[in-house]
Coordinates of N, CA and C and ligand atoms in Angstrom, one line a residue:
X1 N 98.7 153.4 184.0 CA 99.0 153.4 185.4 C 98.9 152.0 185.9
X2 N 100.0 151.6 186.7 CA 100.0 150.3 187.2 C 99.7 150.4 188.7
X3 N 98.7 149.5 189.2 CA 98.4 149.6 190.6 C 98.9 148.3 191.3
X4 N 99.8 148.4 192.2 CA 100.3 147.2 193.0 C 99.6 147.3 194.4
X5 N 98.7 146.3 194.6 CA 98.1 146.3 195.9 C 98.8 145.3 196.8
X6 N 99.2 145.8 198.0 CA 100.0 144.9 198.9 C 99.2 144.8 200.2
X7 N 99.7 144.0 201.1 CA 98.9 143.7 202.3 C 99.0 144.9 203.3
X8 N 100.2 145.4 203.5 CA 100.3 146.4 204.6 C 101.5 147.3 204.4
X9 N 101.8 148.1 205.4 CA 102.9 149.1 205.3 C 104.2 148.5 205.0
X10 N 104.5 147.4 205.7 CA 105.7 146.7 205.6 C 106.0 146.2 204.2
X11 N 104.9 145.6 203.6 CA 105.1 145.1 202.2 C 105.2 146.3 201.2
X12 N 104.4 147.3 201.4 CA 104.5 148.5 200.6 C 106.0 149.1 200.6
X13 N 106.6 149.1 201.8 CA 107.9 149.7 201.9 C 108.9 148.8 201.3
X14 N 108.8 147.5 201.4 CA 109.7 146.5 200.8 C 109.6 146.6 199.3
X15 N 108.4 146.6 198.8 CA 108.3 146.7 197.3 C 108.9 147.9 196.7
X16 N 108.6 149.1 197.4 CA 109.1 150.3 196.9 C 110.6 150.4 197.0
X17 N 111.2 149.9 198.1 CA 112.7 149.9 198.2 C 113.3 149.0 197.1
X18 N 112.6 147.9 196.8 CA 113.2 147.0 195.7 C 113.1 147.7 194.4
X19 N 112.0 148.4 194.1 CA 111.9 149.2 192.9 C 113.0 150.2 192.7
X20 N 113.3 150.9 193.8 CA 114.3 152.0 193.9 C 115.7 151.3 193.6
X21 N 115.9 150.2 194.4 CA 117.2 149.5 194.2 C 117.4 149.0 192.8
X22 N 116.4 148.5 192.2 CA 116.5 148.0 190.8 C 116.8 149.2 189.9
X23 N 116.2 150.3 190.1 CA 116.5 151.5 189.3 C 118.0 151.8 189.4
X24 N 118.5 151.8 190.6 CA 120.0 152.2 190.8 C 120.9 151.1 190.2
X25 N 120.4 149.8 190.3 CA 121.3 148.8 189.7 C 121.3 148.9 188.1
X26 N 120.1 149.2 187.6 CA 120.0 149.4 186.1 C 120.8 150.6 185.6
X27 N 120.7 151.7 186.4 CA 121.4 152.9 186.0 C 122.1 153.5 187.2
X28 N 123.3 153.2 187.4 CA 124.0 153.6 188.7 C 124.1 155.1 188.9
X29 N 124.0 155.9 187.8 CA 124.0 157.3 188.0 C 122.6 157.9 187.9
X30 N 121.6 157.2 188.4 CA 120.2 157.6 188.3 C 120.0 158.9 189.1
X31 N 119.0 159.7 188.6 CA 118.6 160.9 189.4 C 117.3 160.5 190.0
X32 N 117.3 160.5 191.3 CA 116.1 160.1 192.1 C 115.4 161.3 192.7
X33 N 114.1 161.3 192.5 CA 113.3 162.4 193.2 C 112.7 161.7 194.5
X34 N 113.0 162.4 195.6 CA 112.6 161.7 196.9 C 111.6 162.5 197.7
X35 N 110.9 161.7 198.5 CA 109.8 162.3 199.3 C 110.1 162.1 200.8
X36 N 109.4 162.9 201.6 CA 109.6 162.8 203.0 C 108.2 162.5 203.6
X37 N 108.0 162.7 204.9 CA 106.8 162.4 205.6 C 106.8 161.0 206.2
X38 N 105.7 160.6 206.7 CA 105.6 159.3 207.4 C 105.7 158.1 206.5
X39 N 105.1 158.3 205.3 CA 105.0 157.2 204.3 C 106.3 156.5 204.0
X40 N 107.3 157.2 203.6 CA 108.5 156.5 203.1 C 109.6 156.2 204.1
X41 N 109.3 156.4 205.4 CA 110.3 156.1 206.4 C 110.8 154.7 206.4
X42 N 109.9 153.7 206.4 CA 110.3 152.3 206.4 C 110.9 151.9 205.0
X43 N 110.5 152.5 203.9 CA 111.1 152.3 202.6 C 112.6 152.6 202.7
X44 N 112.9 153.8 203.3 CA 114.3 154.2 203.4 C 115.1 153.2 204.3
X45 N 114.5 152.7 205.3 CA 115.2 151.7 206.2 C 115.5 150.4 205.3
X46 N 114.5 150.0 204.5 CA 114.7 148.8 203.7 C 115.8 149.1 202.7
X47 N 115.8 150.3 202.2 CA 116.9 150.7 201.2 C 118.3 150.6 201.8
X48 N 118.3 151.1 203.0 CA 119.6 151.0 203.7 C 120.1 149.6 203.9
X49 N 119.1 148.7 204.2 CA 119.4 147.3 204.4 C 119.9 146.7 203.0
X50 N 119.2 147.1 202.0 CA 119.7 146.6 200.6 C 121.1 147.1 200.3
X51 N 121.4 148.3 200.7 CA 122.7 148.9 200.5 C 123.7 148.0 201.3
X52 N 123.4 147.7 202.6 CA 124.3 147.0 203.4 C 124.5 145.6 203.0
X53 N 123.4 144.9 202.7 CA 123.4 143.5 202.4 C 123.8 143.1 201.0
X54 N 123.3 144.0 200.1 CA 123.5 143.6 198.7 C 124.4 144.6 198.0
X55 N 124.9 145.5 198.7 CA 125.9 146.4 198.1 C 125.3 147.4 197.1
X56 N 124.0 147.7 197.2 CA 123.5 148.7 196.2 C 124.4 150.0 196.4
X57 N 124.9 150.4 195.2 CA 125.9 151.5 195.2 C 125.2 152.8 194.9
X58 N 125.4 153.8 195.8 CA 124.8 155.1 195.6 C 125.8 156.2 195.2
X59 N 127.0 155.7 194.9 CA 128.1 156.7 194.8 C 127.9 157.6 193.6
X60 N 127.2 157.2 192.6 CA 126.9 158.0 191.4 C 125.5 158.6 191.3
X61 N 124.7 158.2 192.3 CA 123.3 158.6 192.3 C 123.2 160.1 192.7
X62 N 122.2 160.8 192.1 CA 121.9 162.2 192.5 C 120.5 162.2 193.0
X63 N 120.2 163.0 194.0 CA 118.8 163.1 194.5 C 118.3 164.5 194.5
X64 N 117.0 164.6 194.3 CA 116.3 165.9 194.5 C 115.1 165.7 195.3
X65 N 115.0 166.3 196.4 CA 113.8 166.2 197.2 C 112.6 167.0 196.7
X66 N 111.4 166.6 197.0 CA 110.3 167.3 196.6 C 110.1 168.7 197.2
X67 N 110.4 168.8 198.5 CA 110.1 170.0 199.2 C 110.8 170.2 200.5
X68 N 110.7 171.4 201.0 CA 111.3 171.8 202.3 C 110.4 172.8 202.9
X69 N 110.3 172.8 204.2 CA 109.5 173.8 204.9 C 110.3 175.2 204.8
X70 N 109.5 176.2 204.5 CA 110.1 177.5 204.4 C 110.4 178.0 205.9
X71 N 111.6 178.5 206.1 CA 111.9 179.1 207.4 C 112.7 178.1 208.2
X72 N 112.8 176.8 207.9 CA 113.6 175.9 208.7 C 115.0 175.7 208.1
X73 N 116.0 175.8 209.0 CA 117.3 175.6 208.6 C 117.6 174.1 208.5
X74 N 118.6 173.7 207.7 CA 118.8 172.2 207.4 C 119.2 171.5 208.7
X75 N 119.7 172.2 209.7 CA 120.0 171.5 211.0 C 118.8 171.4 211.9
X76 N 117.7 172.0 211.6 CA 116.6 171.9 212.4 C 116.0 170.5 212.3
X77 N 115.7 169.9 213.4 CA 115.3 168.4 213.4 C 114.0 168.2 212.6
X78 N 113.2 169.3 212.5 CA 112.0 169.1 211.7 C 112.1 169.4 210.2
X79 N 113.3 169.8 209.9 CA 113.5 170.1 208.4 C 113.5 168.8 207.6
X80 N 113.2 168.8 206.4 CA 113.3 167.6 205.5 C 114.7 167.3 205.2
X81 N 115.6 168.3 205.2 CA 117.0 168.0 205.1 C 117.5 167.1 206.2
X82 N 117.1 167.5 207.4 CA 117.5 166.7 208.6 C 116.9 165.3 208.4
X83 N 115.7 165.2 208.1 CA 115.0 163.9 207.9 C 115.7 163.0 206.9
X84 N 116.2 163.6 205.8 CA 116.8 162.8 204.7 C 118.2 162.2 205.2
X85 N 118.9 163.1 205.9 CA 120.2 162.6 206.5 C 120.0 161.6 207.5
X86 N 119.0 161.8 208.4 CA 118.7 160.9 209.5 C 118.2 159.5 208.9
X87 N 117.3 159.6 208.0 CA 116.7 158.3 207.5 C 117.4 157.6 206.4
X88 N 118.2 158.3 205.6 CA 118.8 157.7 204.5 C 120.3 158.1 204.2
X89 N 120.5 159.3 204.0 CA 121.8 159.7 203.4 C 123.0 159.3 204.3
X90 N 122.8 159.4 205.6 CA 124.0 159.1 206.5 C 124.3 157.6 206.5
X91 N 123.4 156.8 206.0 CA 123.6 155.3 206.1 C 123.9 154.7 204.7
X92 N 124.1 155.5 203.7 CA 124.5 154.9 202.4 C 125.7 155.7 201.8
X93 N 126.2 155.3 200.7 CA 127.4 155.9 200.2 C 127.1 157.0 199.2
X94 N 126.2 157.8 199.5 CA 125.9 158.9 198.5 C 126.8 160.1 198.8
X95 N 127.1 160.8 197.8 CA 128.0 162.0 198.0 C 127.1 163.2 198.4
X96 N 127.5 163.9 199.4 CA 126.7 165.0 199.8 C 126.4 166.0 198.7
X97 N 127.4 166.3 197.8 CA 127.1 167.2 196.8 C 126.1 166.7 195.7
X98 N 125.8 165.5 195.8 CA 124.8 164.9 194.8 C 123.4 164.9 195.4
X99 N 123.3 165.4 196.6 CA 121.9 165.5 197.3 C 121.4 166.9 197.2
X100 N 120.2 167.0 196.8 CA 119.6 168.4 196.7 C 118.2 168.5 197.4
X101 N 118.1 169.5 198.2 CA 116.8 169.8 198.9 C 116.7 171.3 198.9
X102 N 115.5 171.8 198.6 CA 115.4 173.3 198.6 C 115.8 173.8 199.9
X103 N 116.4 175.0 199.8 CA 116.9 175.7 201.0 C 115.8 176.5 201.7
X104 N 115.3 176.0 202.8 CA 114.2 176.6 203.5 C 114.5 178.0 204.0
X105 N 115.8 178.3 204.1 CA 116.2 179.6 204.7 C 116.7 180.6 203.6
X106 N 116.4 180.2 202.3 CA 116.9 181.1 201.2 C 116.3 182.5 201.4
X107 N 117.2 183.5 201.2 CA 116.7 184.9 201.3 C 115.9 185.3 200.1
X108 N 116.4 184.8 198.9 CA 115.7 185.2 197.7 C 115.0 183.9 197.2
X109 N 113.7 183.8 197.4 CA 112.9 182.6 197.1 C 112.9 182.3 195.6
X110 N 112.7 183.4 194.8 CA 112.6 183.1 193.4 C 113.9 182.6 192.8
X111 N 115.0 183.2 193.3 CA 116.3 182.7 192.8 C 116.5 181.2 193.3
X112 N 116.1 180.9 194.5 CA 116.3 179.6 195.0 C 115.5 178.6 194.1
X113 N 114.2 179.0 193.8 CA 113.4 178.1 193.1 C 113.9 177.9 191.6
X114 N 114.4 179.0 191.1 CA 114.9 178.9 189.7 C 116.1 178.1 189.7
X115 N 117.0 178.2 190.7 CA 118.2 177.4 190.6 C 118.0 176.0 190.9
X116 N 116.9 175.7 191.7 CA 116.6 174.3 191.9 C 116.1 173.6 190.6
X117 N 115.3 174.3 189.9 CA 114.8 173.8 188.6 C 116.0 173.6 187.6
X118 N 116.9 174.6 187.6 CA 118.1 174.5 186.7 C 118.9 173.3 187.1
X119 N 119.1 173.1 188.4 CA 119.9 171.9 188.9 C 119.3 170.6 188.4
X120 N 118.0 170.5 188.5 CA 117.3 169.3 188.0 C 117.6 169.1 186.5
X121 N 117.4 170.2 185.8 CA 117.6 170.1 184.3 C 119.0 169.7 184.0
X122 N 120.0 170.3 184.7 CA 121.4 170.1 184.4 C 121.8 168.6 184.8
X123 N 121.1 168.1 185.7 CA 121.4 166.7 186.1 C 120.8 165.7 185.1
X124 N 120.0 166.2 184.1 CA 119.4 165.4 183.1 C 118.0 165.0 183.4
X125 N 117.4 165.6 184.4 CA 116.0 165.3 184.8 C 115.9 164.1 185.7
X126 N 114.7 164.0 186.3 CA 114.5 162.9 187.3 C 114.2 161.6 186.6
X127 N 114.9 160.6 186.9 CA 114.6 159.3 186.3 C 113.5 158.6 187.0
X128 N 113.5 158.7 188.3 CA 112.4 158.0 189.1 C 112.1 158.9 190.3
X129 N 110.8 159.2 190.3 CA 110.3 160.1 191.4 C 109.4 159.3 192.4
X130 N 109.7 159.4 193.6 CA 108.9 158.8 194.7 C 107.9 159.9 195.2
X131 N 106.7 159.5 195.3 CA 105.7 160.4 195.8 C 104.9 159.8 196.9
X132 N 104.4 160.6 197.9 CA 103.4 160.2 198.8 C 102.1 160.9 198.3
X133 N 101.1 160.9 199.1 CA 99.9 161.7 198.7 C 99.3 162.2 200.0
X134 N 98.8 163.4 200.0 CA 98.1 164.0 201.2 C 96.7 163.5 201.2
X135 N 96.1 163.5 202.4 CA 94.7 163.1 202.5 C 93.8 164.1 201.6
X136 N 94.4 165.3 201.4 CA 93.6 166.3 200.5 C 94.0 166.2 199.1
X137 N 94.8 165.1 198.7 CA 95.1 164.9 197.3 C 96.4 165.6 196.9
X138 N 97.1 166.3 197.8 CA 98.3 167.0 197.4 C 99.4 166.0 197.0
X139 N 100.3 166.4 196.1 CA 101.6 165.7 195.9 C 102.7 166.8 196.0
X140 N 103.8 166.3 196.6 CA 104.8 167.4 197.1 C 103.9 168.2 198.0
X141 N 104.1 169.5 198.0 CA 103.2 170.4 198.8 C 102.3 171.2 197.8
X142 N 102.0 170.6 196.7 CA 101.1 171.2 195.8 C 99.7 171.0 196.3
X143 N 99.1 172.0 196.9 CA 97.8 171.9 197.6 C 96.7 172.0 196.5
X144 N 95.5 171.6 196.9 CA 94.3 171.7 196.0 C 94.3 173.2 195.5
X145 N 94.0 173.3 194.2 CA 93.8 174.5 193.5 C 95.2 175.2 193.1
X146 N 96.2 174.5 193.5 CA 97.5 175.0 193.0 C 97.6 174.8 191.5
X147 N 98.5 175.4 190.9 CA 98.5 175.5 189.4 C 99.2 174.3 188.8
X148 N 98.6 173.6 187.9 CA 99.2 172.5 187.2 C 100.4 172.8 186.5
X149 N 100.5 174.1 186.1 CA 101.7 174.6 185.3 C 102.9 174.9 186.2
X150 N 102.7 174.9 187.5 CA 103.8 175.4 188.4 C 105.0 174.6 188.3
X151 N 106.2 175.2 188.4 CA 107.5 174.5 188.7 C 107.8 174.8 190.1
X152 N 109.0 174.7 190.6 CA 109.4 174.9 192.0 C 108.9 176.3 192.4
X153 N 108.2 176.3 193.5 CA 107.7 177.6 194.0 C 107.4 177.6 195.5
X154 N 107.1 178.7 196.0 CA 106.7 178.9 197.4 C 105.2 178.6 197.6
X155 N 104.8 177.7 198.5 CA 103.4 177.4 198.6 C 102.9 177.7 200.1
X156 N 101.7 178.1 200.2 CA 101.0 178.3 201.5 C 100.4 176.9 201.8
X157 N 100.7 176.4 203.0 CA 100.1 175.1 203.3 C 98.7 175.2 203.8
X158 N 97.9 174.3 203.4 CA 96.5 174.2 203.8 C 96.4 173.9 205.3
X159 N 95.3 174.4 205.9 CA 95.1 174.1 207.4 C 95.2 172.6 207.6
X160 N 94.6 171.8 206.7 CA 94.5 170.3 206.9 C 95.9 169.7 206.8
X161 N 96.8 170.3 206.0 CA 98.2 169.8 205.9 C 98.9 170.1 207.2
X162 N 98.7 171.3 207.7 CA 99.4 171.8 208.9 C 98.9 170.8 210.0
X163 N 97.6 170.5 210.1 CA 97.1 169.6 211.1 C 97.7 168.2 211.0
X164 N 97.7 167.8 209.7 CA 98.3 166.4 209.5 C 99.7 166.3 209.9
X165 N 100.5 167.4 209.7 CA 101.9 167.3 209.9 C 102.3 167.7 211.4
X166 N 101.3 168.2 212.1 CA 101.6 168.6 213.5 C 102.1 167.4 214.4
X167 N 101.8 166.2 213.9 CA 102.2 165.0 214.7 C 103.8 165.0 214.8
X168 N 104.4 165.6 213.9 CA 105.9 165.6 213.9 C 106.5 166.7 214.7
X169 N 105.7 167.6 215.2 CA 106.1 168.8 215.9 C 105.6 168.8 217.4
X170 N 106.3 169.6 218.2 CA 105.8 169.6 219.6 C 104.4 170.2 219.7
X171 N 104.1 171.2 218.9 CA 102.8 171.8 218.9 C 102.4 172.3 217.5
X172 N 101.2 172.4 217.3 CA 100.7 172.8 215.9 C 101.3 174.2 215.5
X173 N 101.5 175.1 216.6 CA 102.0 176.4 216.3 C 103.4 176.4 215.7
X174 N 104.1 175.3 215.9 CA 105.5 175.2 215.4 C 105.5 174.8 213.9
X175 N 104.4 174.3 213.4 CA 104.4 173.8 212.0 C 104.5 175.0 211.1
X176 N 105.5 175.0 210.2 CA 105.6 176.2 209.3 C 104.4 176.2 208.4
X177 N 104.0 177.4 208.0 CA 102.8 177.6 207.2 C 103.1 177.7 205.7
X178 N 104.4 177.7 205.4 CA 104.8 177.7 203.9 C 105.9 176.7 203.7
X179 N 106.0 176.4 202.4 CA 107.1 175.5 202.0 C 107.5 175.8 200.6
X180 N 108.7 175.4 200.3 CA 109.2 175.4 198.9 C 109.0 174.0 198.3
X181 N 108.3 173.9 197.2 CA 107.9 172.6 196.7 C 108.2 172.6 195.1
X182 N 108.7 171.4 194.7 CA 108.6 171.2 193.2 C 107.2 171.4 192.8
X183 N 107.0 172.0 191.6 CA 105.6 172.1 191.1 C 105.1 170.9 190.4
X184 N 103.8 170.9 190.1 CA 103.2 169.7 189.4 C 104.0 169.5 188.1
X185 N 104.4 170.6 187.4 CA 105.0 170.4 186.1 C 106.4 169.7 186.3
X186 N 107.1 170.1 187.4 CA 108.4 169.5 187.7 C 108.2 168.0 187.9
X187 N 107.2 167.7 188.7 CA 106.9 166.3 189.0 C 106.6 165.5 187.8
X188 N 105.7 166.0 187.0 CA 105.3 165.3 185.7 C 106.5 165.1 184.8
X189 N 107.5 165.9 184.9 CA 108.7 165.7 184.0 C 109.5 164.4 184.3
X190 N 109.3 163.8 185.4 CA 110.0 162.6 185.8 C 109.7 161.5 184.8
X191 N 110.8 160.8 184.4 CA 110.6 159.6 183.5 C 109.6 158.6 184.1
X192 N 109.8 158.2 185.4 CA 109.0 157.2 186.0 C 108.5 157.8 187.4
X193 N 107.3 157.5 187.8 CA 106.9 157.9 189.1 C 106.3 156.7 189.9
X194 N 106.7 156.6 191.2 CA 106.1 155.6 192.1 C 105.4 156.4 193.2
X195 N 104.1 156.2 193.3 CA 103.4 156.8 194.4 C 103.0 155.8 195.4
X196 N 103.3 156.1 196.7 CA 103.1 155.2 197.8 C 102.0 155.7 198.7
X197 N 101.1 154.8 199.2 CA 100.1 155.3 200.1 C 99.7 154.1 201.0
X198 N 99.5 154.4 202.3 CA 99.1 153.4 203.2 C 98.1 154.0 204.2
X199 N 97.2 153.2 204.7 CA 96.3 153.7 205.7 C 95.0 154.3 205.1
X200 N 93.9 154.1 205.9 CA 92.6 154.5 205.4 C 92.4 156.0 205.2
X201 N 93.3 156.8 205.9 CA 93.2 158.3 205.7 C 93.5 158.7 204.2
X202 N 94.1 157.8 203.5 CA 94.5 158.2 202.1 C 93.5 157.6 201.1
X203 N 92.5 156.8 201.6 CA 91.7 156.0 200.6 C 90.8 156.9 199.7
X204 N 90.3 158.0 200.3 CA 89.4 158.8 199.4 C 90.2 159.6 198.4
X205 N 91.4 160.1 198.8 CA 92.2 160.9 197.9 C 92.7 159.9 196.8
X206 N 93.0 158.7 197.1 CA 93.4 157.8 196.1 C 92.3 157.5 195.1
X207 N 91.1 157.3 195.6 CA 90.0 157.0 194.7 C 89.8 158.2 193.7
X208 N 89.8 159.4 194.3 CA 89.6 160.6 193.4 C 90.8 160.7 192.4
X209 N 92.0 160.4 192.9 CA 93.1 160.5 192.0 C 93.1 159.6 190.9
X210 N 92.6 158.3 191.1 CA 92.7 157.3 190.1 C 91.4 157.3 189.2
X211 N 90.3 157.5 189.8 CA 89.1 157.4 189.0 C 88.2 158.7 188.9
X212 N 88.7 159.7 189.5 CA 88.0 161.0 189.4 C 88.4 161.8 188.2
X213 N 87.8 163.0 188.1 CA 88.2 163.8 186.9 C 89.5 164.5 187.3
X214 N 90.2 164.9 186.2 CA 91.5 165.6 186.4 C 91.2 167.0 186.7
X215 N 91.6 167.4 187.9 CA 91.2 168.8 188.4 C 92.3 169.3 189.4
X216 N 92.6 170.6 189.4 CA 93.5 171.1 190.4 C 93.0 170.9 191.8
X217 N 91.7 170.7 191.9 CA 91.1 170.4 193.3 C 91.7 169.2 193.9
X218 N 92.1 168.2 193.0 CA 92.8 167.0 193.5 C 94.1 167.0 192.7
X219 N 95.1 167.6 193.2 CA 96.4 167.8 192.5 C 96.9 166.4 191.9
X220 N 96.8 165.4 192.7 CA 97.3 164.1 192.3 C 96.6 163.5 191.0
X221 N 95.4 164.0 190.7 CA 94.6 163.5 189.6 C 95.4 163.7 188.3
X222 N 96.2 164.7 188.2 CA 97.0 165.0 187.0 C 97.9 163.8 186.6
X223 N 98.2 163.0 187.6 CA 99.1 161.8 187.4 C 98.5 160.8 186.5
X224 N 97.2 160.9 186.3 CA 96.5 160.0 185.3 C 97.1 160.2 183.9
X225 N 97.7 161.3 183.7 CA 98.3 161.6 182.3 C 99.8 161.1 182.2
X226 N 100.3 160.7 183.4 CA 101.8 160.4 183.3 C 101.9 159.0 182.6
X227 N 103.0 158.9 181.8 CA 103.2 157.7 181.0 C 103.7 156.5 181.7
X228 N 104.3 156.7 182.9 CA 104.9 155.6 183.6 C 104.7 155.7 185.1
X229 N 103.5 155.5 185.5 CA 103.2 155.7 187.0 C 102.9 154.3 187.6
X230 N 103.5 154.0 188.7 CA 103.2 152.8 189.5 C 102.7 153.3 190.9
X231 N 101.6 152.7 191.3 CA 101.0 153.1 192.6 C 101.1 151.9 193.5
X232 N 101.8 152.0 194.6 CA 101.9 150.9 195.5 C 101.1 151.2 196.8
X233 N 100.1 150.5 197.0 CA 99.2 150.8 198.1 C 98.8 149.6 199.0
X234 N 98.6 149.9 200.2 CA 98.1 148.8 201.1 C 96.6 148.6 201.0
X235 N 96.1 147.6 201.7 CA 94.7 147.3 201.7 C 93.8 148.5 202.1
X236 N 94.2 149.1 203.2 CA 93.4 150.2 203.7 C 93.4 151.4 202.7
X237 N 94.5 151.8 202.2 CA 94.5 152.9 201.2 C 93.7 152.6 200.0
X238 N 93.7 151.3 199.6 CA 93.0 150.9 198.4 C 91.5 150.5 198.7
X239 N 91.0 150.8 199.9 CA 89.7 150.3 200.2 C 88.5 150.9 199.5
X240 N 88.8 152.1 198.9 CA 87.7 152.7 198.1 C 87.8 152.5 196.6
X241 N 88.8 151.7 196.2 CA 89.0 151.5 194.7 C 88.0 150.5 194.2
Ligands
PGA301 P1 102.7 161.4 205.0 O1 102.5 162.6 204.0 O2 103.6 160.4 204.3 O3 103.3 161.9 206.2 O4 101.3 160.8 205.1 C1 102.3 162.4 202.6 C2 102.1 163.7 201.9 O5 101.6 164.6 202.6 O6 102.4 163.8 200.7

């Protein structure tokens, strides 16, 4: 595991965008695993700038997002599909058919999850996965005690996750209580992983993830076993290391 400590959110975002851009330059048909939430917003802005200024070409890139709220349509402004188009996809030359996000309105969840897994496999697997981390140690929406063996599945969100994400909604009652998420096993299959974290609310989870024991209580701790993990963290997130 490689730990890159940076000064602040700005630098974390710039470093992460440059790593992503480098991946795409090296392998123009890269399969990227993407994350949503507050953490990567600025990274996507930086990536858009790199596309505009340096011509980073996304025309052959494929993407698979980690998760989507269950019950939200892709046109709902709170959906992660909307987030991805708003923050990244509309501003770069990616082909719509090359972008993949679980369908939060799928009628048959198990078919949706199985076809998501199949699509990742058929694309050749994820070359580079971007992750954030929850204050409770979750990655994707794999909450504590979720199964290390799980692939894409329907998850019940923890109360703490609902509370953390309420800031993006008008009220906490509007936050969906379930999501479709890549499983830990799906995530671990990525060739390379970059985990980003900023702010002191992530400090304890990061400490447990990096130096604690590997346990489903801290889902991110399983990343200790990944062969190519880079963690980019700001001073506050790294304050307990
Ligand atoms: P955040 O979420 O980026 O909004 O802090 C990260 C996560 O829950 O994985």
